[in-house]
Amino acid sequence: MSKVIVVTSGKGGVGKTTSSAAFAAGLASKGHKTAVIDFDVGLRNLDLIMGVERRVVYDFVNVINGESTLKQALIKDKRVENLYILPASQTRDKDALNKEGVESVINELKADGFDYIVCDSPAGIEKGAFMALYFADEAIVVTNPEVSSVRDSDRILGILQSRSKVAEEGGTVKEHLLITRYSPERVEGGDMLSKEDIQEILSIPLLGVIPESGSVLQASNSGNPVIMDKESQAGQAYMDVVSRFLGEDIPLRFVESEEKKGFFKKLFG
Amino acid sequence: MGLFSFFKKEKKKNTASLAKERLQILIAHEHSDTSTAAPDYLPKLQEELIGVIRKYVKVDDNAVNVKLEKGDNFDVLELNITLPENN
């Protein structure tokens, strides 16, 4: 049974594309056939983050319009087995995506034996974001520990549970909270919302916490999903997210500052 | 220096809790907004309910109060019917 997962946030710049790329690459590296679709029509960027920008020939909208087959548009990743990327179109046509077209692409991916279809949502609550979440079974809500991001996440959760297909049919989209750009030092210093604060406000289950890390920028500079950087804290935290998503019980890492860790070590070590 | 850093830390401590407090108030407000704005069938429902109840009990026009509250997992339709005294 294939699953459709939307990576969404409402707010822009919180790490949706970075998270989509990392999450999809992680699922694939664990042996699951995974497709990641860029829904940001007009502002395509997933291809760049995944380092396949020079291999884009056809895109999502070409497939919907019947200008290419899905097979022609899907880019097979050269680093990770089982990973495929469907880039967004750079068209300025706002109505390029429609429910019927998106549904037919998702159904074809399901029929092709994809285990996971990851939908990288654009920011905002307009058509592209709506199309990305409409067919989702589960949602990963990417949130920064910052007021506007938390508020927008709450907005998008409301839309998810009222306007998605699953919701229209009386069901519930399974929600996962993914906190990114987390700085344990600043949380302990009292000037950043803690993971507990965010969870209390949004009241959805926490899937993972990705620490603020220079390796995320390095990864996007070089076009490698950050999860492939196994040395970095962000990469390891993303791998934990994937494992947790697949049902493993893994404790959170990198959520305490070195200072605090040292203190507890002194106390109990 | 010690005193200075103590005050600096105190000041910082407030901003995260302030953020949380502001968000909780704002989000509670936004949620209640959608619950009052959403159901446009409520007035008609109220009108018809009064009609049904009047078949059995004499009640005022404003004796029936209908409210919809949105919860986390389900919505609650709250019906409040005030019966006349000496009944």
mmCIF file with all atom_site columns, N, CA and C in Angstrom, chain A residues 18-73:
data_model
loop_
_atom_site.group_PDB
_atom_site.id
_atom_site.type_symbol
_atom_site.label_atom_id
_atom_site.label_alt_id
_atom_site.label_comp_id
_atom_site.label_asym_id
_atom_site.label_entity_id
_atom_site.label_seq_id
_atom_site.pdbx_PDB_ins_code
_atom_site.Cartn_x
_atom_site.Cartn_y
_atom_site.Cartn_z
_atom_site.occupancy
_atom_site.B_iso_or_equiv
_atom_site.pdbx_formal_charge
_atom_site.auth_seq_id
_atom_site.auth_comp_id
_atom_site.auth_asym_id
_atom_site.auth_atom_id
_atom_site.pdbx_PDB_model_num
ATOM 1   N N  . THR A 1 18 ? 14.264 21.328 1.939   1.00 0.00 ? 18 THR A N  1
ATOM 2   C CA . THR A 1 18 ? 15.376 20.617 2.580   1.00 0.00 ? 18 THR A CA 1
ATOM 3   C C  . THR A 1 18 ? 14.875 19.346 3.253   1.00 0.00 ? 18 THR A C  1
ATOM 4   N N  . SER A 1 19 ? 13.739 19.472 3.961   1.00 0.00 ? 19 SER A N  1
ATOM 5   C CA . SER A 1 19 ? 13.178 18.329 4.670   1.00 0.00 ? 19 SER A CA 1
ATOM 6   C C  . SER A 1 19 ? 12.619 17.284 3.703   1.00 0.00 ? 19 SER A C  1
ATOM 7   N N  . SER A 1 20 ? 11.955 17.746 2.643   1.00 0.00 ? 20 SER A N  1
ATOM 8   C CA . SER A 1 20 ? 11.423 16.814 1.641   1.00 0.00 ? 20 SER A CA 1
ATOM 9   C C  . SER A 1 20 ? 12.543 15.996 1.023   1.00 0.00 ? 20 SER A C  1
ATOM 10  N N  . ALA A 1 21 ? 13.625 16.690 0.639   1.00 0.00 ? 21 ALA A N  1
ATOM 11  C CA . ALA A 1 21 ? 14.758 16.026 -0.001  1.00 0.00 ? 21 ALA A CA 1
ATOM 12  C C  . ALA A 1 21 ? 15.386 15.014 0.956   1.00 0.00 ? 21 ALA A C  1
ATOM 13  N N  . ALA A 1 22 ? 15.595 15.434 2.197   1.00 0.00 ? 22 ALA A N  1
ATOM 14  C CA . ALA A 1 22 ? 16.228 14.558 3.182   1.00 0.00 ? 22 ALA A CA 1
ATOM 15  C C  . ALA A 1 22 ? 15.337 13.366 3.504   1.00 0.00 ? 22 ALA A C  1
ATOM 16  N N  . PHE A 1 23 ? 14.065 13.637 3.719   1.00 0.00 ? 23 PHE A N  1
ATOM 17  C CA . PHE A 1 23 ? 13.116 12.592 4.104   1.00 0.00 ? 23 PHE A CA 1
ATOM 18  C C  . PHE A 1 23 ? 12.961 11.553 2.992   1.00 0.00 ? 23 PHE A C  1
ATOM 19  N N  . ALA A 1 24 ? 12.809 12.033 1.763   1.00 0.00 ? 24 ALA A N  1
ATOM 20  C CA . ALA A 1 24 ? 12.637 11.114 0.631   1.00 0.00 ? 24 ALA A CA 1
ATOM 21  C C  . ALA A 1 24 ? 13.907 10.275 0.433   1.00 0.00 ? 24 ALA A C  1
ATOM 22  N N  . ALA A 1 25 ? 15.074 10.928 0.514   1.00 0.00 ? 25 ALA A N  1
ATOM 23  C CA . ALA A 1 25 ? 16.335 10.191 0.340   1.00 0.00 ? 25 ALA A CA 1
ATOM 24  C C  . ALA A 1 25 ? 16.501 9.174  1.460   1.00 0.00 ? 25 ALA A C  1
ATOM 25  N N  . GLY A 1 26 ? 16.074 9.527  2.661   1.00 0.00 ? 26 GLY A N  1
ATOM 26  C CA . GLY A 1 26 ? 16.173 8.602  3.792   1.00 0.00 ? 26 GLY A CA 1
ATOM 27  C C  . GLY A 1 26 ? 15.278 7.384  3.616   1.00 0.00 ? 26 GLY A C  1
ATOM 28  N N  . LEU A 1 27 ? 14.036 7.620  3.186   1.00 0.00 ? 27 LEU A N  1
ATOM 29  C CA . LEU A 1 27 ? 13.107 6.508  2.949   1.00 0.00 ? 27 LEU A CA 1
ATOM 30  C C  . LEU A 1 27 ? 13.676 5.577  1.879   1.00 0.00 ? 27 LEU A C  1
ATOM 31  N N  . ALA A 1 28 ? 14.194 6.173  0.811   1.00 0.00 ? 28 ALA A N  1
ATOM 32  C CA . ALA A 1 28 ? 14.741 5.372  -0.284  1.00 0.00 ? 28 ALA A CA 1
ATOM 33  C C  . ALA A 1 28 ? 15.957 4.579  0.177   1.00 0.00 ? 28 ALA A C  1
ATOM 34  N N  . SER A 1 29 ? 16.809 5.217  0.986   1.00 0.00 ? 29 SER A N  1
ATOM 35  C CA . SER A 1 29 ? 18.031 4.529  1.435   1.00 0.00 ? 29 SER A CA 1
ATOM 36  C C  . SER A 1 29 ? 17.687 3.347  2.334   1.00 0.00 ? 29 SER A C  1
ATOM 37  N N  . LYS A 1 30 ? 16.483 3.369  2.896   1.00 0.00 ? 30 LYS A N  1
ATOM 38  C CA . LYS A 1 30 ? 16.059 2.232  3.716   1.00 0.00 ? 30 LYS A CA 1
ATOM 39  C C  . LYS A 1 30 ? 15.294 1.195  2.898   1.00 0.00 ? 30 LYS A C  1
ATOM 40  N N  . GLY A 1 31 ? 15.389 1.350  1.578   1.00 0.00 ? 31 GLY A N  1
ATOM 41  C CA . GLY A 1 31 ? 14.865 0.304  0.697   1.00 0.00 ? 31 GLY A CA 1
ATOM 42  C C  . GLY A 1 31 ? 13.442 0.508  0.196   1.00 0.00 ? 31 GLY A C  1
ATOM 43  N N  . HIS A 1 32 ? 12.861 1.695  0.478   1.00 0.00 ? 32 HIS A N  1
ATOM 44  C CA . HIS A 1 32 ? 11.494 1.933  0.014   1.00 0.00 ? 32 HIS A CA 1
ATOM 45  C C  . HIS A 1 32 ? 11.508 2.738  -1.283  1.00 0.00 ? 32 HIS A C  1
ATOM 46  N N  . LYS A 1 33 ? 10.748 2.274  -2.253  1.00 0.00 ? 33 LYS A N  1
ATOM 47  C CA . LYS A 1 33 ? 10.692 2.997  -3.520  1.00 0.00 ? 33 LYS A CA 1
ATOM 48  C C  . LYS A 1 33 ? 9.942  4.322  -3.297  1.00 0.00 ? 33 LYS A C  1
ATOM 49  N N  . THR A 1 34 ? 10.640 5.421  -3.507  1.00 0.00 ? 34 THR A N  1
ATOM 50  C CA . THR A 1 34 ? 10.116 6.734  -3.117  1.00 0.00 ? 34 THR A CA 1
ATOM 51  C C  . THR A 1 34 ? 10.180 7.746  -4.257  1.00 0.00 ? 34 THR A C  1
ATOM 52  N N  . ALA A 1 35 ? 9.091  8.478  -4.431  1.00 0.00 ? 35 ALA A N  1
ATOM 53  C CA . ALA A 1 35 ? 9.097  9.595  -5.376  1.00 0.00 ? 35 ALA A CA 1
ATOM 54  C C  . ALA A 1 35 ? 8.884  10.876 -4.596  1.00 0.00 ? 35 ALA A C  1
ATOM 55  N N  . VAL A 1 36 ? 9.616  11.906 -4.945  1.00 0.00 ? 36 VAL A N  1
ATOM 56  C CA . VAL A 1 36 ? 9.398  13.212 -4.312  1.00 0.00 ? 36 VAL A CA 1
ATOM 57  C C  . VAL A 1 36 ? 9.004  14.214 -5.396  1.00 0.00 ? 36 VAL A C  1
ATOM 58  N N  . ILE A 1 37 ? 7.857  14.849 -5.191  1.00 0.00 ? 37 ILE A N  1
ATOM 59  C CA . ILE A 1 37 ? 7.282  15.754 -6.194  1.00 0.00 ? 37 ILE A CA 1
ATOM 60  C C  . ILE A 1 37 ? 7.366  17.195 -5.723  1.00 0.00 ? 37 ILE A C  1
ATOM 61  N N  . ASP A 1 38 ? 7.892  18.057 -6.591  1.00 0.00 ? 38 ASP A N  1
ATOM 62  C CA . ASP A 1 38 ? 7.942  19.491 -6.301  1.00 0.00 ? 38 ASP A CA 1
ATOM 63  C C  . ASP A 1 38 ? 6.635  20.147 -6.772  1.00 0.00 ? 38 ASP A C  1
ATOM 64  N N  . PHE A 1 39 ? 5.850  20.669 -5.823  1.00 0.00 ? 39 PHE A N  1
ATOM 65  C CA . PHE A 1 39 ? 4.574  21.312 -6.158  1.00 0.00 ? 39 PHE A CA 1
ATOM 66  C C  . PHE A 1 39 ? 4.720  22.825 -6.321  1.00 0.00 ? 39 PHE A C  1
ATOM 67  N N  . ASP A 1 40 ? 5.923  23.347 -6.186  1.00 0.00 ? 40 ASP A N  1
ATOM 68  C CA . ASP A 1 40 ? 6.117  24.792 -6.250  1.00 0.00 ? 40 ASP A CA 1
ATOM 69  C C  . ASP A 1 40 ? 6.258  25.241 -7.704  1.00 0.00 ? 40 ASP A C  1
ATOM 70  N N  . VAL A 1 41 ? 5.127  25.251 -8.407  1.00 0.00 ? 41 VAL A N  1
ATOM 71  C CA . VAL A 1 41 ? 5.134  25.612 -9.821  1.00 0.00 ? 41 VAL A CA 1
ATOM 72  C C  . VAL A 1 41 ? 5.532  27.086 -9.981  1.00 0.00 ? 41 VAL A C  1
ATOM 73  N N  . GLY A 1 42 ? 6.499  27.327 -10.834 1.00 0.00 ? 42 GLY A N  1
ATOM 74  C CA . GLY A 1 42 ? 6.960  28.704 -11.060 1.00 0.00 ? 42 GLY A CA 1
ATOM 75  C C  . GLY A 1 42 ? 8.198  29.031 -10.245 1.00 0.00 ? 42 GLY A C  1
ATOM 76  N N  . LEU A 1 43 ? 8.380  28.334 -9.122  1.00 0.00 ? 43 LEU A N  1
ATOM 77  C CA . LEU A 1 43 ? 9.562  28.559 -8.284  1.00 0.00 ? 43 LEU A CA 1
ATOM 78  C C  . LEU A 1 43 ? 10.198 27.215 -7.919  1.00 0.00 ? 43 LEU A C  1
ATOM 79  N N  . ARG A 1 44 ? 10.535 26.475 -8.949  1.00 0.00 ? 44 ARG A N  1
ATOM 80  C CA . ARG A 1 44 ? 11.119 25.150 -8.785  1.00 0.00 ? 44 ARG A CA 1
ATOM 81  C C  . ARG A 1 44 ? 12.458 25.223 -8.045  1.00 0.00 ? 44 ARG A C  1
ATOM 82  N N  . ASN A 1 45 ? 12.633 24.420 -7.021  1.00 0.00 ? 45 ASN A N  1
ATOM 83  C CA . ASN A 1 45 ? 13.903 24.412 -6.301  1.00 0.00 ? 45 ASN A CA 1
ATOM 84  C C  . ASN A 1 45 ? 14.339 23.044 -5.780  1.00 0.00 ? 45 ASN A C  1
ATOM 85  N N  . LEU A 1 46 ? 13.404 22.108 -5.717  1.00 0.00 ? 46 LEU A N  1
ATOM 86  C CA . LEU A 1 46 ? 13.757 20.781 -5.228  1.00 0.00 ? 46 LEU A CA 1
ATOM 87  C C  . LEU A 1 46 ? 14.883 20.163 -6.077  1.00 0.00 ? 46 LEU A C  1
ATOM 88  N N  . ASP A 1 47 ? 14.823 20.396 -7.395  1.00 0.00 ? 47 ASP A N  1
ATOM 89  C CA . ASP A 1 47 ? 15.853 19.863 -8.298  1.00 0.00 ? 47 ASP A CA 1
ATOM 90  C C  . ASP A 1 47 ? 17.244 20.361 -7.904  1.00 0.00 ? 47 ASP A C  1
ATOM 91  N N  . LEU A 1 48 ? 17.312 21.623 -7.489  1.00 0.00 ? 48 LEU A N  1
ATOM 92  C CA . LEU A 1 48 ? 18.586 22.245 -7.121  1.00 0.00 ? 48 LEU A CA 1
ATOM 93  C C  . LEU A 1 48 ? 19.104 21.679 -5.795  1.00 0.00 ? 48 LEU A C  1
ATOM 94  N N  . ILE A 1 49 ? 18.202 21.553 -4.829  1.00 0.00 ? 49 ILE A N  1
ATOM 95  C CA . ILE A 1 49 ? 18.570 21.021 -3.520  1.00 0.00 ? 49 ILE A CA 1
ATOM 96  C C  . ILE A 1 49 ? 19.041 19.563 -3.658  1.00 0.00 ? 49 ILE A C  1
ATOM 97  N N  . MET A 1 50 ? 18.429 18.838 -4.614  1.00 0.00 ? 50 MET A N  1
ATOM 98  C CA . MET A 1 50 ? 18.792 17.445 -4.796  1.00 0.00 ? 50 MET A CA 1
ATOM 99  C C  . MET A 1 50 ? 19.909 17.250 -5.825  1.00 0.00 ? 50 MET A C  1
ATOM 100 N N  . GLY A 1 51 ? 20.381 18.360 -6.396  1.00 0.00 ? 51 GLY A N  1
ATOM 101 C CA . GLY A 1 51 ? 21.511 18.286 -7.314  1.00 0.00 ? 51 GLY A CA 1
ATOM 102 C C  . GLY A 1 51 ? 21.211 17.651 -8.660  1.00 0.00 ? 51 GLY A C  1
ATOM 103 N N  . VAL A 1 52 ? 19.935 17.728 -9.101  1.00 0.00 ? 52 VAL A N  1
ATOM 104 C CA . VAL A 1 52 ? 19.598 17.137 -10.399 1.00 0.00 ? 52 VAL A CA 1
ATOM 105 C C  . VAL A 1 52 ? 19.123 18.196 -11.405 1.00 0.00 ? 52 VAL A C  1
ATOM 106 N N  . GLU A 1 53 ? 19.456 19.483 -11.119 1.00 0.00 ? 53 GLU A N  1
ATOM 107 C CA . GLU A 1 53 ? 18.924 20.582 -11.927 1.00 0.00 ? 53 GLU A CA 1
ATOM 108 C C  . GLU A 1 53 ? 19.298 20.495 -13.402 1.00 0.00 ? 53 GLU A C  1
ATOM 109 N N  . ARG A 1 54 ? 20.453 19.844 -13.687 1.00 0.00 ? 54 ARG A N  1
ATOM 110 C CA . ARG A 1 54 ? 20.874 19.757 -15.093 1.00 0.00 ? 54 ARG A CA 1
ATOM 111 C C  . ARG A 1 54 ? 20.285 18.554 -15.816 1.00 0.00 ? 54 ARG A C  1
ATOM 112 N N  . ARG A 1 55 ? 19.506 17.777 -15.078 1.00 0.00 ? 55 ARG A N  1
ATOM 113 C CA . ARG A 1 55 ? 18.915 16.587 -15.702 1.00 0.00 ? 55 ARG A CA 1
ATOM 114 C C  . ARG A 1 55 ? 17.418 16.744 -15.944 1.00 0.00 ? 55 ARG A C  1
ATOM 115 N N  . VAL A 1 56 ? 16.889 17.954 -15.674 1.00 0.00 ? 56 VAL A N  1
ATOM 116 C CA . VAL A 1 56 ? 15.456 18.180 -15.877 1.00 0.00 ? 56 VAL A CA 1
ATOM 117 C C  . VAL A 1 56 ? 15.169 18.340 -17.366 1.00 0.00 ? 56 VAL A C  1
ATOM 118 N N  . VAL A 1 57 ? 14.338 17.467 -17.898 1.00 0.00 ? 57 VAL A N  1
ATOM 119 C CA . VAL A 1 57 ? 13.924 17.599 -19.299 1.00 0.00 ? 57 VAL A CA 1
ATOM 120 C C  . VAL A 1 57 ? 12.433 17.910 -19.346 1.00 0.00 ? 57 VAL A C  1
ATOM 121 N N  . TYR A 1 58 ? 11.656 17.041 -18.728 1.00 0.00 ? 58 TYR A N  1
ATOM 122 C CA . TYR A 1 58 ? 10.213 17.274 -18.614 1.00 0.00 ? 58 TYR A CA 1
ATOM 123 C C  . TYR A 1 58 ? 9.861  17.475 -17.145 1.00 0.00 ? 58 TYR A C  1
ATOM 124 N N  . ASP A 1 59 ? 8.690  18.063 -16.893 1.00 0.00 ? 59 ASP A N  1
ATOM 125 C CA . ASP A 1 59 ? 8.302  18.327 -15.512 1.00 0.00 ? 59 ASP A CA 1
ATOM 126 C C  . ASP A 1 59 ? 6.874  17.867 -15.223 1.00 0.00 ? 59 ASP A C  1
ATOM 127 N N  . PHE A 1 60 ? 6.450  18.104 -13.994 1.00 0.00 ? 60 PHE A N  1
ATOM 128 C CA . PHE A 1 60 ? 5.137  17.736 -13.473 1.00 0.00 ? 60 PHE A CA 1
ATOM 129 C C  . PHE A 1 60 ? 3.997  18.209 -14.392 1.00 0.00 ? 60 PHE A C  1
ATOM 130 N N  . VAL A 1 61 ? 4.075  19.486 -14.812 1.00 0.00 ? 61 VAL A N  1
ATOM 131 C CA . VAL A 1 61 ? 3.005  20.054 -15.634 1.00 0.00 ? 61 VAL A CA 1
ATOM 132 C C  . VAL A 1 61 ? 2.996  19.424 -17.031 1.00 0.00 ? 61 VAL A C  1
ATOM 133 N N  . ASN A 1 62 ? 4.181  19.112 -17.568 1.00 0.00 ? 62 ASN A N  1
ATOM 134 C CA . ASN A 1 62 ? 4.245  18.414 -18.854 1.00 0.00 ? 62 ASN A CA 1
ATOM 135 C C  . ASN A 1 62 ? 3.490  17.093 -18.774 1.00 0.00 ? 62 ASN A C  1
ATOM 136 N N  . VAL A 1 63 ? 3.666  16.385 -17.659 1.00 0.00 ? 63 VAL A N  1
ATOM 137 C CA . VAL A 1 63 ? 3.004  15.079 -17.495 1.00 0.00 ? 63 VAL A CA 1
ATOM 138 C C  . VAL A 1 63 ? 1.493  15.272 -17.419 1.00 0.00 ? 63 VAL A C  1
ATOM 139 N N  . ILE A 1 64 ? 1.056  16.269 -16.627 1.00 0.00 ? 64 ILE A N  1
ATOM 140 C CA . ILE A 1 64 ? -0.381 16.533 -16.471 1.00 0.00 ? 64 ILE A CA 1
ATOM 141 C C  . ILE A 1 64 ? -1.016 16.903 -17.819 1.00 0.00 ? 64 ILE A C  1
ATOM 142 N N  . ASN A 1 65 ? -0.283 17.681 -18.631 1.00 0.00 ? 65 ASN A N  1
ATOM 143 C CA . ASN A 1 65 ? -0.815 18.115 -19.923 1.00 0.00 ? 65 ASN A CA 1
ATOM 144 C C  . ASN A 1 65 ? -0.627 17.084 -21.034 1.00 0.00 ? 65 ASN A C  1
ATOM 145 N N  . GLY A 1 66 ? -0.034 15.951 -20.684 1.00 0.00 ? 66 GLY A N  1
ATOM 146 C CA . GLY A 1 66 ? 0.157  14.897 -21.680 1.00 0.00 ? 66 GLY A CA 1
ATOM 147 C C  . GLY A 1 66 ? 1.270  15.195 -22.668 1.00 0.00 ? 66 GLY A C  1
ATOM 148 N N  . GLU A 1 67 ? 2.164  16.145 -22.314 1.00 0.00 ? 67 GLU A N  1
ATOM 149 C CA . GLU A 1 67 ? 3.278  16.478 -23.212 1.00 0.00 ? 67 GLU A CA 1
ATOM 150 C C  . GLU A 1 67 ? 4.459  15.534 -23.035 1.00 0.00 ? 67 GLU A C  1
ATOM 151 N N  . SER A 1 68 ? 4.433  14.793 -21.933 1.00 0.00 ? 68 SER A N  1
ATOM 152 C CA . SER A 1 68 ? 5.444  13.746 -21.746 1.00 0.00 ? 68 SER A CA 1
ATOM 153 C C  . SER A 1 68 ? 4.825  12.664 -20.875 1.00 0.00 ? 68 SER A C  1
ATOM 154 N N  . THR A 1 69 ? 5.468  11.492 -20.880 1.00 0.00 ? 69 THR A N  1
ATOM 155 C CA . THR A 1 69 ? 4.988  10.446 -19.980 1.00 0.00 ? 69 THR A CA 1
ATOM 156 C C  . THR A 1 69 ? 5.600  10.691 -18.608 1.00 0.00 ? 69 THR A C  1
ATOM 157 N N  . LEU A 1 70 ? 5.019  10.036 -17.596 1.00 0.00 ? 70 LEU A N  1
ATOM 158 C CA . LEU A 1 70 ? 5.563  10.165 -16.242 1.00 0.00 ? 70 LEU A CA 1
ATOM 159 C C  . LEU A 1 70 ? 6.991  9.616  -16.202 1.00 0.00 ? 70 LEU A C  1
ATOM 160 N N  . LYS A 1 71 ? 7.192  8.517  -16.902 1.00 0.00 ? 71 LYS A N  1
ATOM 161 C CA . LYS A 1 71 ? 8.506  7.876  -16.933 1.00 0.00 ? 71 LYS A CA 1
ATOM 162 C C  . LYS A 1 71 ? 9.573  8.833  -17.482 1.00 0.00 ? 71 LYS A C  1
ATOM 163 N N  . GLN A 1 72 ? 9.212  9.605  -18.506 1.00 0.00 ? 72 GLN A N  1
ATOM 164 C CA . GLN A 1 72 ? 10.163 10.558 -19.107 1.00 0.00 ? 72 GLN A CA 1
ATOM 165 C C  . GLN A 1 72 ? 10.500 11.688 -18.144 1.00 0.00 ? 72 GLN A C  1
ATOM 166 N N  . ALA A 1 73 ? 9.545  12.077 -17.317 1.00 0.00 ? 73 ALA A N  1
ATOM 167 C CA . ALA A 1 73 ? 9.752  13.232 -16.441 1.00 0.00 ? 73 ALA A CA 1
ATOM 168 C C  . ALA A 1 73 ? 10.443 12.873 -15.132 1.00 0.00 ? 73 ALA A C  1
#
